[in-house]
Coordinates of C-alpha atoms in Angstrom, one line a residue:
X1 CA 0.0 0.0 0.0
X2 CA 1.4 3.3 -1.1
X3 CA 2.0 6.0 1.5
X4 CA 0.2 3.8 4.4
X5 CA 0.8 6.6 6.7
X6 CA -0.8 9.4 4.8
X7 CA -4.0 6.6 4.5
X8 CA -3.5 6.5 8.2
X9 CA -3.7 10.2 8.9
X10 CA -6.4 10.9 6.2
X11 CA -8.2 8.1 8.0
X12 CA -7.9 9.4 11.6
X13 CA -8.4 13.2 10.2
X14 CA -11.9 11.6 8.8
X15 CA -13.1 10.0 11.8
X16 CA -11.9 12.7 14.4
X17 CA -14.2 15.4 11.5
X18 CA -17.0 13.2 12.2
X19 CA -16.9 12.4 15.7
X20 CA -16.6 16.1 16.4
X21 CA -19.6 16.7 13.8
X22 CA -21.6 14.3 15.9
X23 CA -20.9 15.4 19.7
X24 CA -21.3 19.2 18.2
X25 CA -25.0 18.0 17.0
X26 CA -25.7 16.4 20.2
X27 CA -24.7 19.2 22.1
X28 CA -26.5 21.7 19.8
X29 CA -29.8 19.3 20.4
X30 CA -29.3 19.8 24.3
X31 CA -27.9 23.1 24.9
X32 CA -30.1 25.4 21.9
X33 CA -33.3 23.0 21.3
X34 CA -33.6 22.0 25.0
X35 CA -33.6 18.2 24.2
X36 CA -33.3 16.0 27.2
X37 CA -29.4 15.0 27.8
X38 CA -28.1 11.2 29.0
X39 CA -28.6 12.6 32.5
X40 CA -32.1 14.0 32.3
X41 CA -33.5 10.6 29.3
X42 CA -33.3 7.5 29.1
X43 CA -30.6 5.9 27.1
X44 CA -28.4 8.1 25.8
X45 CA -31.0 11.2 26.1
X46 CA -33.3 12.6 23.1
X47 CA -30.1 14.7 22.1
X48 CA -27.9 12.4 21.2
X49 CA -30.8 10.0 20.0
X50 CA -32.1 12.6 17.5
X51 CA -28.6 12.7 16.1
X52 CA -28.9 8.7 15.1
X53 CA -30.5 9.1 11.3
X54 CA -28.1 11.9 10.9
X55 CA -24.7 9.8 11.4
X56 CA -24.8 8.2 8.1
X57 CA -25.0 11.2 6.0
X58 CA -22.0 12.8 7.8
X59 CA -19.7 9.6 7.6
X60 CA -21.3 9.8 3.4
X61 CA -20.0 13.6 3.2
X62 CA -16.7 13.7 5.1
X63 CA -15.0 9.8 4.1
X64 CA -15.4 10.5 0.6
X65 CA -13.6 13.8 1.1
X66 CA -11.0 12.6 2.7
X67 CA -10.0 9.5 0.9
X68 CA -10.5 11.9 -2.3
X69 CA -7.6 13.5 -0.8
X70 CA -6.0 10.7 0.3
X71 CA -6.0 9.6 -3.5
X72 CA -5.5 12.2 -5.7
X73 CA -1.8 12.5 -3.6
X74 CA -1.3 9.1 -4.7
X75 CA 1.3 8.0 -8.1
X76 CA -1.4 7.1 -9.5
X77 CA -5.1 6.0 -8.2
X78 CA -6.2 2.6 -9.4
X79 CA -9.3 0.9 -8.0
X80 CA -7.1 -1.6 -6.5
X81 CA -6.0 1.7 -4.3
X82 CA -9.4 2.2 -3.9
X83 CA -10.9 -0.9 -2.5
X84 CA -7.6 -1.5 -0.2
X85 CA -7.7 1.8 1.4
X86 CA -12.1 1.1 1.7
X87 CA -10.8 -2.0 3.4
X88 CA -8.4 -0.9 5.5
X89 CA -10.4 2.1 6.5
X90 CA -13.8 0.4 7.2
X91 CA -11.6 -2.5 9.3
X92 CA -10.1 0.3 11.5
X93 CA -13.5 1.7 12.4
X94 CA -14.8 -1.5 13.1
X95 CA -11.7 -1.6 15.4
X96 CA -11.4 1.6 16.9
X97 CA -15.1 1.9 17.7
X98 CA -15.8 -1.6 19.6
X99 CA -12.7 -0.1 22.1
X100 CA -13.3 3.2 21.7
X101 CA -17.3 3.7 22.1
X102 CA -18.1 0.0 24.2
X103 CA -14.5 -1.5 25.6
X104 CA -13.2 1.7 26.7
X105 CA -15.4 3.4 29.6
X106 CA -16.3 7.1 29.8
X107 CA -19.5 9.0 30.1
X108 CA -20.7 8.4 26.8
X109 CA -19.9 4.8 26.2
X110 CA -22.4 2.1 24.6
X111 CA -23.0 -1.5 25.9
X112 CA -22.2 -3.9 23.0
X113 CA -26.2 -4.3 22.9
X114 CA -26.8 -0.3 22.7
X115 CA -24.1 0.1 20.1
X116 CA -24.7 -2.7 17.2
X117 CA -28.8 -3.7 18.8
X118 CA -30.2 -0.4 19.0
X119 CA -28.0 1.7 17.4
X120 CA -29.4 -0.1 14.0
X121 CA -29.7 0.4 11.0
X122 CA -27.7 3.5 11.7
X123 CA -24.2 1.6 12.1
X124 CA -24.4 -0.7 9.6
X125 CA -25.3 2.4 7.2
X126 CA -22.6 4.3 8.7
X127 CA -20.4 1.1 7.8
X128 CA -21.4 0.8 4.4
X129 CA -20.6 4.4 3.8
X130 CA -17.2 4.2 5.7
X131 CA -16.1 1.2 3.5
X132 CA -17.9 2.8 0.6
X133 CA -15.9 6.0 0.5
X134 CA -13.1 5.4 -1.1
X135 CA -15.0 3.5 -3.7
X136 CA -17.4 6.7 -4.0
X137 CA -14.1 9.1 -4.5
X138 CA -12.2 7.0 -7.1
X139 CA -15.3 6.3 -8.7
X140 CA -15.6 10.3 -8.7
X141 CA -11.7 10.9 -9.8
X142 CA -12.7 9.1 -12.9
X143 CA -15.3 10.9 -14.4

């Protein structure tokens, strides 16, 4: 794979653009529209649930982006580029996220139930988008 650390770093710059995009909603749902928070709902809260159809369509906007930038720096983008950094990328969040938003305990963890149970269809979408992207940005790069 050529470059693996730029993939990494266009990866992690991807992820951390949407996990900022999602906490920022969440808190915009609690602190300006007055939804209930994880401390006041049940759950997670009606702030951060109202967020759930939402995270899809980020992870569909910002990935593509990213690995669009991610390839275009590349010798030369082929879709063999493509479809390893879509695998490498959606294998990292699958990763990163079982530690990161269930292993890993903080205030806004998920029990495995709440985070691939309840949290569907939205993670699977978000997923399919994820390993999608770079797919979605050759596929644009060639037009």
């Amino acid at each position: 794979m050529e470059n693996l650390h730029l993939l990494l770093l266009w990866y992690l710059a991807a992820y951390s653009v949407v996990t900022v995009i999602g906490i920022l909603h969440t808190l915009f749902n609690i602190l300006v529209l007055h939804m209930k928070s994880m401390k006041e709902g049940p759950g997670m809260g009606e702030g951060y649930e109202k967020t759930k159809p939402w995270h899809p369509l980020y992870n569909l906007l910002v990935f593509p982006f990213f690995a669009y930038l991610y390839l275009s720096g590349l010798s030369a983008a082929t879709w063999q580029s493509a479809l390893g950094t879509a695998l490498i990328w959606g294998t990292a969040t699958l990763i990163i996220d079982i530690f990161g938003w269930v292993v890993i305990k903080h205030p806004w963890s998920l029990t495995f139930k709440q985070f691939y149970v309840e949290y569907q269809p939205w993670i699977t979408l978000i997923y399919i988008a994820i390993y999608a992207s770079p797919l979605i940005a050759f596929g644009i790069m060639s037009l």
